[in-house]
C-alpha positions as a Python dict, from the first residue, in 0.01 Angstrom:
ca = {
    (1, 'I'): (0, 0, 0),
    (2, 'Y'): (-221, 136, 195),
    (3, 'T'): (-667, 83, 251),
    (4, 'Q'): (-879, 431, 97),
    (5, 'D'): (-953, 477, 514),
    (6, 'I'): (-571, 457, 628),
    (7, 'Y'): (-610, 602, 992),
    (8, 'F'): (-290, 855, 1065),
    (9, 'Q'): (-258, 1004, 1402),
    (10, 'D'): (90, 1181, 1519),
    (11, 'P'): (74, 1440, 1852),
    (12, 'V'): (-52, 1703, 1675),
    (13, 'N'): (-246, 1548, 1400),
    (14, 'K'): (-558, 1250, 1416),
    (15, 'F'): (-747, 1194, 1045),
    (16, 'K'): (-888, 931, 832),
    (17, 'G'): (-889, 846, 498),
    (18, 'K'): (-667, 789, 157),
    (19, 'I'): (-674, 1148, 20),
    (20, 'N'): (-637, 1319, 380),
    (21, 'Y'): (-304, 1054, 419),
    (22, 'R'): (-181, 1210, 120),
    (23, 'I'): (-261, 1597, 157),
    (24, 'I'): (-68, 1588, 489),
    (25, 'F'): (267, 1460, 389),
    (26, 'W'): (250, 1722, 109),
    (27, 'T'): (164, 1955, 323),
    (28, 'L'): (451, 1880, 544),
    (29, 'R'): (647, 1869, 235),
    (30, 'F'): (542, 2200, 133),
    (31, 'H'): (612, 2355, 507),
    (32, 'A'): (971, 2243, 482),
    (33, 'R'): (1084, 2388, 224),
    (34, 'L'): (915, 2708, 312),
    (35, 'F'): (993, 2707, 661),
    (36, 'F'): (1325, 2544, 659),
    (37, 'T'): (1681, 2618, 479),
    (38, 'D'): (1780, 2301, 553),
    (39, 'I'): (1586, 2009, 675),
    (40, 'H'): (1675, 1625, 729),
    (41, 'F'): (1435, 1313, 793),
    (42, 'D'): (1670, 1041, 907),
    (43, 'L'): (1562, 645, 901),
    (44, 'H'): (1763, 464, 1089),
    (45, 'D'): (1599, 104, 1183),
    (46, 'V'): (1262, -48, 1012),
    (47, 'Y'): (1195, -360, 1095),
    (48, 'Q'): (861, -596, 1127),
    (49, 'S'): (761, -592, 1491),
    (50, 'A'): (475, -818, 1506),
    (51, 'E'): (346, -1048, 1227),
    (52, 'D'): (110, -744, 1113),
    (53, 'I'): (355, -416, 1246),
    (54, 'I'): (631, -259, 1104),
    (55, 'T'): (798, -17, 1302),
    (56, 'A'): (1062, 230, 1165),
    (57, 'T'): (1274, 470, 1379),
    (58, 'W'): (1361, 786, 1269),
    (59, 'T'): (1522, 1156, 1344),
    (60, 'V'): (1385, 1524, 1186),
    (61, 'R'): (1635, 1811, 1216),
    (62, 'G'): (1677, 2142, 1078),
    (63, 'V'): (1747, 2490, 1056),
    (64, 'L'): (1460, 2683, 995),
    (65, 'R'): (1416, 3016, 778),
    (66, 'V'): (1488, 3267, 1062),
    (67, 'P'): (1748, 3520, 1108),
    (68, 'W'): (1868, 3338, 1407),
    (69, 'Q'): (1877, 3021, 1202),
    (70, 'A'): (1728, 2787, 1463),
    (71, 'H'): (1746, 2430, 1501),
    (72, 'I'): (1470, 2167, 1527),
    (73, 'L'): (1538, 1800, 1625),
    (74, 'F'): (1331, 1552, 1789),
    (75, 'N'): (1292, 1181, 1691),
    (76, 'G'): (1046, 949, 1735),
    (77, 'Y'): (899, 618, 1553),
    (78, 'S'): (634, 507, 1367),
    (79, 'T'): (398, 225, 1424),
    (80, 'Y'): (239, 65, 1032),
    (81, 'K'): (-40, -148, 1117),
    (82, 'L'): (-147, -434, 809),
    (83, 'N'): (-461, -581, 699),
    (84, 'Q'): (-448, -984, 589),
    (85, 'D'): (-459, -839, 244),
    (86, 'G'): (-100, -700, 369),
    (87, 'L'): (-190, -344, 324),
    (88, 'I'): (-113, -40, 597),
    (89, 'Y'): (-501, 36, 722),
    (90, 'E'): (-306, 250, 1019),
    (91, 'H'): (23, 439, 1094),
    (92, 'I'): (62, 646, 1468),
    (93, 'D'): (394, 835, 1500),
    (94, 'T'): (519, 878, 1818),
    (95, 'W'): (770, 1161, 1964),
    (96, 'D'): (1055, 1153, 2206),
    (97, 'R'): (871, 1498, 2321),
    (98, 'K'): (553, 1746, 2354),
    (99, 'P'): (500, 1939, 2066),
    (100, 'G'): (505, 2221, 2257),
    (101, 'E'): (865, 2159, 2387),
    (102, 'I'): (958, 2111, 2020),
    (103, 'L'): (811, 2443, 1931),
    (104, 'Q'): (1085, 2632, 2188),
    (105, 'Q'): (1319, 2456, 1981),
    (106, 'F'): (1227, 2747, 1670),
    (107, 'F'): (1313, 3025, 1882),
    (108, 'R'): (1701, 2988, 2033),
    (109, 'K'): (2007, 3095, 1885),
    (110, 'G'): (2202, 2793, 1736),
    (111, 'K'): (2291, 2442, 1802),
    (112, 'A'): (1991, 2155, 1794),
    (113, 'H'): (1907, 2092, 2164),
    (114, 'K'): (1885, 1751, 2304),
}
């Protein structure tokens, strides 16, 4: 469903190419199992916001594998752009907070912070 030269961008990553796209998602799954005792990706809605754009809204939440059981929580949305053949050539993720704010959650004890 992706073009060979798919472009991906989120607040910390930017690259082009289907192989790199596969690697980033493999890396995310690997690190989720390594660093979290509990991790969830909640998909809230998927809709066609324009003829050539699909938008998905989501939340990431979890508990870090640290003695103080820090919680992480952030929301975002993904925008997928389709070419004339219906293949995804661009995937842009937007988060509801800056990466530094998300990282600060790693050092807090207890419940997820909003």
